[in-house]
Short mmCIF file of C-alpha atoms and ligand atoms in Angstrom, two decimals:
data_model
loop_
_atom_site.label_atom_id
_atom_site.label_comp_id
_atom_site.label_asym_id
_atom_site.label_seq_id
_atom_site.Cartn_x
_atom_site.Cartn_y
_atom_site.Cartn_z
CA MET A 296 90.23 83.28 109.10
CA GLY A 297 93.26 82.74 108.99
CA ARG A 298 93.89 80.98 105.46
CA ARG A 299 96.28 80.71 103.53
CA PRO A 300 98.00 82.40 100.50
CA GLU A 301 97.07 79.91 98.16
CA THR A 302 93.64 79.82 99.16
CA ARG A 303 93.17 82.84 99.63
CA ALA A 304 95.03 83.79 95.81
CA VAL A 305 91.61 81.06 94.41
CA HIS A 306 88.19 81.82 96.16
CA GLY A 307 89.77 85.54 97.69
CA GLY A 308 87.10 88.11 96.50
CA GLU A 309 85.27 85.44 94.20
CA GLU A 310 81.33 85.22 94.62
CA ARG A 311 80.49 81.72 96.15
CA ARG A 312 76.94 82.29 94.30
CA GLY A 313 77.53 84.62 91.71
CA ALA A 314 75.53 85.24 88.55
CA TYR A 315 73.64 81.92 86.54
CA GLY A 316 75.66 80.02 88.91
CA ALA A 317 78.10 81.07 86.65
CA LEU A 318 82.05 79.42 88.52
CA THR A 319 83.98 82.03 87.51
CA MET A 320 83.24 85.89 88.35
CA PRO A 321 81.90 87.44 84.48
CA ILE A 322 83.40 89.75 82.66
CA VAL A 323 80.79 92.50 83.10
CA MET A 324 80.80 94.96 79.92
CA SER A 325 78.58 97.36 80.58
CA SER A 326 80.20 101.02 80.92
CA THR A 327 76.48 102.23 82.77
CA TYR A 328 74.10 100.77 85.48
CA THR A 329 70.76 101.37 85.05
CA PHE A 330 67.97 102.78 88.03
CA GLY A 331 64.03 101.68 88.31
CA GLY A 332 62.65 104.33 88.75
CA THR A 333 62.99 107.78 90.60
CA ASP A 334 63.22 105.45 94.29
CA GLU A 335 65.92 104.16 93.46
CA ILE A 336 67.67 106.72 92.56
CA LEU A 337 66.87 109.01 95.73
CA ALA A 338 67.76 104.84 97.44
CA PHE A 339 70.71 105.55 95.51
CA VAL A 340 72.02 109.09 96.76
CA GLU A 341 71.30 109.00 100.28
CA GLN A 342 73.13 106.18 100.88
CA LYS A 343 75.91 108.07 99.00
CA ALA A 344 75.23 110.84 101.28
CA ALA A 345 75.40 109.43 104.21
CA SER A 346 78.45 106.85 104.02
CA GLY A 347 80.44 107.81 101.13
CA ALA A 348 79.71 104.35 99.74
CA PRO A 349 77.02 104.02 96.83
CA GLY A 350 76.26 100.58 97.64
CA ARG A 351 75.57 99.64 93.95
CA TYR A 352 77.05 100.93 90.84
CA GLU A 353 76.36 103.93 88.53
CA TYR A 354 78.29 104.49 85.67
CA ALA A 355 81.78 102.00 85.14
CA ARG A 356 84.23 104.84 85.59
CA TYR A 357 83.33 104.36 89.84
CA GLY A 358 83.82 100.83 89.12
CA ASN A 359 82.11 97.95 88.37
CA PRO A 360 81.50 94.32 89.39
CA THR A 361 84.38 91.94 87.85
CA GLN A 362 86.60 95.25 89.07
CA SER A 363 84.96 95.00 91.87
CA ALA A 364 85.67 90.72 92.87
CA ALA A 365 89.13 91.34 90.95
CA GLU A 366 89.72 94.03 93.77
CA ARG A 367 89.09 91.55 96.98
CA LYS A 368 90.98 88.79 95.48
CA LEU A 369 94.07 91.81 95.42
CA ALA A 370 93.08 93.23 98.72
CA GLU A 371 93.02 89.54 100.70
CA LEU A 372 96.31 88.52 99.16
CA ASP A 373 98.11 92.25 100.52
CA GLY A 374 96.10 91.65 104.10
CA GLY A 375 94.30 95.59 103.51
CA ASP A 376 91.43 96.38 103.61
CA ARG A 377 90.23 97.72 100.81
CA ALA A 378 92.94 97.08 96.89
CA LEU A 379 91.78 99.88 94.28
CA LEU A 380 92.47 98.48 90.11
CA PHE A 381 93.19 100.79 88.09
CA SER A 382 94.52 100.79 83.54
CA SER A 383 98.12 100.30 84.10
CA GLY A 384 100.49 100.45 87.34
CA MET A 385 101.62 103.75 86.80
CA ALA A 386 98.07 104.58 86.74
CA ALA A 387 98.23 103.22 90.29
CA ILE A 388 101.62 105.06 91.06
CA SER A 389 100.31 108.67 89.71
CA THR A 390 96.13 108.55 91.08
CA CYS A 391 98.71 107.85 94.33
CA LEU A 392 100.74 110.06 94.82
CA TRP A 393 99.07 113.12 92.79
CA SER A 394 96.17 112.32 95.86
CA LEU A 395 98.15 111.64 98.33
CA LEU A 396 100.05 115.29 97.87
CA GLY A 397 99.68 118.80 97.23
CA ALA A 398 101.64 122.03 96.45
CA GLY A 399 103.93 122.51 99.50
CA ASP A 400 105.17 118.75 100.52
CA HIS A 401 107.88 116.67 100.68
CA LEU A 402 108.34 113.26 99.66
CA VAL A 403 111.35 110.94 99.74
CA VAL A 404 111.70 108.29 97.58
CA VAL A 405 114.29 105.83 98.76
CA GLY A 406 116.84 104.23 96.30
CA GLY A 407 116.25 102.55 93.15
CA VAL A 408 112.95 103.34 91.98
CA TYR A 409 111.40 102.87 88.43
CA ARG A 410 112.37 104.85 86.05
CA ARG A 411 108.58 106.33 85.13
CA THR A 412 108.04 106.80 89.10
CA ARG A 413 111.67 109.23 88.80
CA ASP A 414 109.78 110.71 86.17
CA LEU A 415 106.58 111.66 87.20
CA VAL A 416 108.07 112.76 90.26
CA SER A 417 111.12 114.92 88.90
CA ARG A 418 109.46 115.86 86.11
CA HIS A 419 105.80 116.18 86.73
CA LEU A 420 104.96 116.62 90.58
CA ALA A 421 107.14 118.98 90.11
CA ARG A 422 105.43 121.74 88.39
CA PHE A 423 102.62 121.41 90.67
CA GLY A 424 104.47 122.60 93.68
CA VAL A 425 105.35 118.93 94.86
CA GLU A 426 108.96 118.29 96.41
CA ALA A 427 111.04 115.85 96.26
CA THR A 428 114.63 114.39 97.34
CA PHE A 429 115.77 110.79 96.42
CA ALA A 430 118.03 109.39 99.08
CA PRO A 431 119.27 105.96 99.59
CA ALA A 432 117.34 104.26 102.35
CA ASP A 433 119.50 104.53 104.84
CA GLU A 434 120.16 108.38 104.35
CA LEU A 435 116.19 108.41 105.01
CA PRO A 436 116.58 110.50 108.90
CA ALA A 437 118.65 113.58 107.18
CA ALA A 438 116.23 113.38 103.53
CA ILE A 439 112.97 114.56 105.50
CA ARG A 440 111.87 117.65 106.27
CA PRO A 441 109.49 119.44 108.26
CA SER A 442 107.94 119.68 104.90
CA THR A 443 107.30 115.81 104.07
CA ARG A 444 104.03 113.73 103.88
CA ALA A 445 105.44 111.12 101.75
CA VAL A 446 107.94 108.48 101.97
CA PHE A 447 108.06 106.12 98.21
CA LEU A 448 109.91 102.83 98.60
CA GLU A 449 110.19 100.16 95.90
CA VAL A 450 111.09 96.07 97.38
CA PRO A 451 113.23 94.77 95.48
CA THR A 452 114.47 97.59 93.49
CA ASN A 453 114.98 97.37 89.60
CA PRO A 454 117.90 95.74 88.18
CA HIS A 455 119.86 95.46 91.36
CA LEU A 456 117.33 94.15 93.63
CA ARG A 457 118.36 95.74 96.74
CA VAL A 458 116.18 95.41 100.12
CA PRO A 459 115.25 98.52 101.96
CA ASP A 460 115.18 98.15 105.41
CA ILE A 461 111.39 98.41 105.20
CA GLU A 462 111.11 97.84 109.32
CA ARG A 463 113.79 100.40 109.96
CA ILE A 464 112.31 102.90 107.60
CA VAL A 465 108.59 102.59 109.16
CA GLU A 466 110.29 103.17 112.43
CA TRP A 467 110.88 106.53 111.43
CA THR A 468 108.10 107.79 109.44
CA ALA A 469 106.01 106.60 111.75
CA ARG A 470 107.50 108.83 114.47
CA ARG A 471 106.74 111.40 111.71
CA ARG A 472 103.64 110.19 111.03
CA LEU A 473 104.52 110.36 107.46
CA ILE A 474 102.31 107.48 104.48
CA THR A 475 105.25 105.34 103.09
CA VAL A 476 104.02 104.04 100.24
CA ALA A 477 105.35 100.44 98.73
CA ASP A 478 105.59 99.75 95.54
CA ALA A 479 106.13 95.58 95.79
CA THR A 480 105.30 94.84 92.04
CA LEU A 481 109.02 92.65 92.48
CA ALA A 482 108.16 91.33 95.36
CA THR A 483 104.33 89.65 95.13
CA PRO A 484 102.34 89.48 97.97
CA VAL A 485 103.76 85.90 98.30
CA ASN A 486 107.34 87.42 99.13
CA VAL A 487 106.31 89.87 101.54
CA ARG A 488 103.30 91.47 102.47
CA PRO A 489 104.40 95.37 103.59
CA LEU A 490 101.38 96.16 104.90
CA ASP A 491 102.18 93.90 107.64
CA LEU A 492 105.70 95.68 108.06
CA GLY A 493 103.53 99.17 109.09
CA VAL A 494 103.93 100.08 105.16
CA GLU A 495 100.11 102.09 105.26
CA VAL A 496 100.15 101.96 101.42
CA VAL A 497 100.98 99.08 99.17
CA VAL A 498 101.45 99.50 95.27
CA HIS A 499 101.80 96.58 92.61
CA SER A 500 102.04 96.73 88.59
CA ALA A 501 99.58 93.94 88.55
CA THR A 502 100.45 93.78 84.14
CA LYS A 503 103.57 91.93 85.99
CA TYR A 504 103.32 88.90 88.62
CA ILE A 505 99.56 88.95 89.03
CA GLY A 506 99.01 89.04 86.17
CA GLY A 507 101.21 86.33 85.10
CA HIS A 508 100.70 86.30 81.85
CA ASN A 509 101.58 88.98 79.63
CA ASP A 510 98.80 89.51 78.32
CA LEU A 511 97.53 92.59 80.11
CA LEU A 512 98.06 96.39 81.68
CA ALA A 513 96.73 96.22 85.28
CA GLY A 514 97.75 98.50 88.03
CA ALA A 515 96.63 98.24 92.20
CA VAL A 516 96.72 100.19 95.09
CA ILE A 517 96.71 98.09 98.62
CA GLY A 518 95.74 99.62 102.01
CA SER A 519 93.30 100.82 104.70
CA ALA A 520 89.54 101.61 103.02
CA GLN A 521 89.63 105.25 104.97
CA ARG A 522 93.08 106.16 103.30
CA LEU A 523 91.85 104.44 100.08
CA ALA A 524 89.24 107.19 99.68
CA GLY A 525 90.69 109.81 98.72
CA LEU A 526 92.49 107.73 95.74
CA GLU A 527 89.06 106.42 94.87
CA GLU A 528 87.40 109.43 94.39
CA ALA A 529 89.95 110.45 92.25
CA ARG A 530 90.12 107.97 90.45
CA GLY A 531 86.59 108.95 89.63
CA VAL A 532 87.63 111.77 88.34
CA PHE A 533 90.76 110.73 86.59
CA GLY A 534 89.39 108.18 84.62
CA CYS A 535 92.40 105.49 84.72
CA VAL A 536 90.24 102.78 86.08
CA SER A 537 90.89 99.07 84.83
CA SER A 538 88.87 97.85 82.07
CA PRO A 539 86.41 94.75 82.79
CA LEU A 540 87.90 92.69 80.46
CA ASP A 541 92.17 93.34 82.12
CA ALA A 542 89.94 92.96 85.31
CA TYR A 543 89.04 89.67 85.13
CA LEU A 544 92.33 88.96 83.45
CA VAL A 545 93.43 89.68 86.75
CA LEU A 546 91.90 88.21 88.77
CA ARG A 547 91.89 84.95 86.69
CA GLY A 548 95.73 85.24 87.38
CA ALA A 549 96.18 86.09 90.84
CA LYS A 550 95.14 82.53 91.30
CA THR A 551 97.27 80.53 90.19
CA LEU A 552 99.88 83.35 91.60
CA PRO A 553 101.66 81.96 95.10
CA LEU A 554 102.38 78.38 92.49
CA ARG A 555 103.74 80.39 89.75
CA VAL A 556 105.79 82.80 92.49
CA ARG A 557 107.07 79.64 94.82
CA GLN A 558 107.98 77.51 91.34
CA GLN A 559 110.10 80.62 90.01
CA ASN A 560 111.68 81.61 93.38
CA GLU A 561 113.33 78.62 93.14
CA ALA A 562 114.48 77.95 89.82
CA ALA A 563 115.56 81.86 90.76
CA PHE A 564 117.92 80.81 93.33
CA ARG A 565 119.58 78.00 91.72
CA LEU A 566 119.93 80.36 88.34
CA ALA A 567 121.85 82.65 90.49
CA GLU A 568 124.60 80.13 91.46
CA PHE A 569 124.71 78.68 88.46
CA LEU A 570 125.90 82.49 87.06
CA GLU A 571 127.60 83.03 90.14
CA SER A 572 129.77 79.87 89.19
CA HIS A 573 130.32 80.76 86.19
CA PRO A 574 134.09 82.33 84.77
CA ALA A 575 132.35 84.02 82.58
CA VAL A 576 130.07 86.14 84.83
CA ALA A 577 131.70 89.28 86.89
CA ARG A 578 128.76 89.84 89.49
CA VAL A 579 125.24 88.04 89.93
CA HIS A 580 122.49 90.45 92.03
CA TYR A 581 120.11 88.09 93.99
CA PRO A 582 118.07 88.46 97.43
CA GLY A 583 118.49 84.75 97.89
CA LEU A 584 122.78 84.91 97.55
CA PRO A 585 124.84 85.64 100.54
CA SER A 586 127.58 87.91 98.27
CA HIS A 587 123.93 90.65 97.97
CA PRO A 588 124.49 93.46 100.04
CA ASP A 589 120.67 92.91 101.21
CA HIS A 590 120.87 89.47 102.03
CA PRO A 591 120.40 89.56 106.04
CA VAL A 592 117.97 91.94 105.49
CA ALA A 593 116.23 90.37 102.32
CA SER A 594 116.08 87.36 104.58
CA ARG A 595 114.48 88.56 107.38
CA LEU A 596 111.29 90.49 105.62
CA MET A 597 111.45 88.10 102.61
CA SER A 598 109.55 84.68 102.67
CA GLY A 599 110.55 83.56 98.96
CA PHE A 600 113.45 85.89 97.10
CA GLY A 601 111.62 86.13 93.88
CA GLY A 602 111.62 85.04 90.06
CA VAL A 603 113.99 88.00 88.56
CA VAL A 604 118.37 87.90 88.90
CA SER A 605 120.39 90.41 87.37
CA PHE A 606 123.93 89.49 86.36
CA GLU A 607 126.96 91.18 84.58
CA LEU A 608 129.02 89.59 82.27
CA ALA A 609 133.00 90.08 83.09
CA GLY A 610 133.18 90.89 78.37
CA GLY A 611 130.62 94.06 79.16
CA LEU A 612 127.92 95.55 76.50
CA ASP A 613 129.35 92.69 73.41
CA ALA A 614 129.45 89.76 75.76
CA ALA A 615 125.74 91.11 76.92
CA ALA A 616 124.61 91.40 73.55
CA ALA A 617 126.18 88.06 72.23
CA CYS A 618 124.60 86.85 75.52
CA VAL A 619 121.22 87.81 74.43
CA ASP A 620 121.36 86.67 70.85
CA ARG A 621 121.99 83.88 71.91
CA LEU A 622 119.65 82.96 74.31
CA SER A 623 117.40 80.25 72.73
CA ILE A 624 114.71 79.88 75.57
CA PRO A 625 113.72 83.56 76.85
CA TYR A 626 112.38 86.41 75.04
CA VAL A 627 114.20 89.61 75.36
CA GLY A 628 112.06 92.85 75.89
CA PRO A 629 111.08 94.82 78.79
CA THR A 630 109.08 93.61 81.02
CA PHE A 631 109.25 90.68 83.54
CA GLY A 632 106.80 88.67 85.85
CA GLY A 633 105.14 86.83 83.04
CA VAL A 634 105.65 82.28 82.84
CA GLU A 635 107.45 83.24 79.66
CA SER A 636 110.98 83.44 80.66
CA ILE A 637 112.63 87.54 79.41
CA VAL A 638 115.83 89.44 79.51
CA GLN A 639 116.68 92.47 78.89
CA GLN A 640 120.06 94.06 78.36
CA GLN A 641 119.76 96.90 80.80
CA ALA A 642 122.44 99.19 79.08
CA LEU A 643 120.20 99.48 75.59
CA PHE A 644 116.71 100.12 77.39
CA VAL A 645 118.62 102.68 79.46
CA SER A 646 119.88 105.33 77.49
CA PRO A 647 123.05 104.68 74.56
CA ASP A 648 124.72 107.15 76.47
CA PRO A 649 127.20 106.01 78.89
CA ALA A 650 127.23 108.64 81.02
CA GLU A 651 123.87 108.95 81.79
CA ARG A 652 123.46 104.80 82.24
CA ALA A 653 127.34 105.03 84.66
CA GLU A 654 124.52 107.61 86.80
CA SER A 655 121.76 104.71 87.84
CA GLY A 656 124.72 102.75 88.23
CA ILE A 657 123.96 99.84 85.13
CA SER A 658 126.62 98.55 83.84
CA ASP A 659 127.74 98.35 80.88
CA GLY A 660 127.14 94.15 80.89
CA LEU A 661 124.18 93.99 82.88
CA ILE A 662 121.33 91.52 82.01
CA ARG A 663 117.79 90.76 83.73
CA TYR A 664 117.02 87.14 83.35
CA SER A 665 112.90 87.46 84.67
CA VAL A 666 112.35 83.58 84.99
CA GLY A 667 109.47 81.87 83.79
CA LEU A 668 108.03 78.52 84.08
CA GLU A 669 110.04 76.70 81.86
CA ALA A 670 112.05 73.70 83.53
CA VAL A 671 114.54 75.32 85.37
CA ASP A 672 117.07 72.75 83.78
CA ASP A 673 116.39 73.63 80.41
CA LEU A 674 117.17 77.54 81.18
CA ILE A 675 120.45 76.61 83.06
CA ASP A 676 121.38 73.95 79.84
CA ASP A 677 120.39 77.12 77.71
CA LEU A 678 122.30 79.99 79.33
CA GLY A 679 125.46 77.72 79.76
CA GLU A 680 126.17 78.07 75.96
CA ALA A 681 124.98 81.32 75.71
CA LEU A 682 127.99 81.88 77.74
CA LYS A 683 130.41 79.65 75.93
CA GLY A 684 133.42 81.49 74.86
CA LEU A 685 132.89 84.66 76.76
CA PRO A 686 135.11 86.43 78.31
CA VAL A 687 136.20 85.32 82.28
CA ARG A 688 136.64 87.23 84.96
CA ARG A 689 139.91 87.67 86.09
CA ARG A 690 140.96 86.26 89.40
CA PHE A 691 142.99 87.53 91.72
CA LYS A 692 145.45 85.97 93.95
C1 PLP B 799 106.11 97.95 84.92
C2 PLP B 799 106.14 99.10 86.79
C3 PLP B 799 106.26 99.46 86.95
C4 PLP B 799 105.04 100.27 85.97
O1 PLP B 799 103.57 99.66 86.17
P1 PLP B 799 102.75 99.57 84.59
O2 PLP B 799 101.70 98.51 84.27
O3 PLP B 799 103.70 99.37 82.63
O4 PLP B 799 102.11 100.60 83.95
C5 PLP B 799 105.69 100.42 88.24
N1 PLP B 799 106.89 99.88 88.98
C6 PLP B 799 107.93 98.59 88.82
C7 PLP B 799 108.18 98.06 89.70
C8 PLP B 799 107.25 97.77 88.09
O5 PLP B 799 108.63 97.19 87.43
#
């Protein structure tokens, strides 16, 4: 039944008639699930041996009812058979790559990825004999080797909001039977559904838009039941499950995801247009703007351009510092996707070393602005005040 995203967000995964007649999914805090006696234990063991799925709860590291409900909702939102919830986005990504790859396997990481994903691949997986190549999207065919097993990408990337052409990438990877993994944290299933484009595994940091209220840490992996079976087994061994309370917050946040993301798409678009017209702004990175290099790809693949806008101030580090200090509505900090607007001075968070910043393409005047749910006119007024008197970009004739 092809229900629309808003309906799936509210009702997906929920029990129509749950325990006690409760409308909302209870937060089931039990760490263990008991058996009535030997017959029940035997039935459990036989069922697990026959189908691989236990068919009931046993011990909370292997799952609990609140977590299962959140997983069903996330699977519906992304259009996958199955979702697995984790204690954080990094727990989801680590478990995913650790269970898909082994010694001697090669991974291609496309474009810019989250800094900790880069660390996971280059510092940790490398110690276990997994080799990796970091390559721009258009150099993917050249990066693929006989030992390549998977391709990892982000859509869009952070903070430059580049949008890899997933359809083209999947054409290359499908031909070679490679597994494509997409981190769609910034896009959310509202703006892009990578599984519909042929990607095999989607990961999210649910800490950002899916939770949406800056009050939880969680991650998710979505894909086919067959592909996720190995990941589920690994999660039970690694122990990086989501707690029932966090799972409940994911469920609750996800109900308003489409509503929030659509509002944030619209507001960010207006903020991006305002910034592009402002003389103190040297450059705006927003895939909804025709000036963005991936605007055509984004228009084809995404149904909205997202709630994050990055921009570079003509006055560099000092201007970015002045702007951030003067802004009165957004918080200053290292996250995005919540109801509260939040800004981050990229240069200061990435590295105090200018050479290292240049290597990651972070210019000194770069600010990432995650648009919350405040009135967009207030956000624009606030930005206008913060940008007053800052050095302006040169206009060449
Ligand atoms: C935040 C983030 C992660 C990591 O998620 P956590 O929930 O913080 O562990 C991974 N990928 C992207 C794109 C992110 O923004």
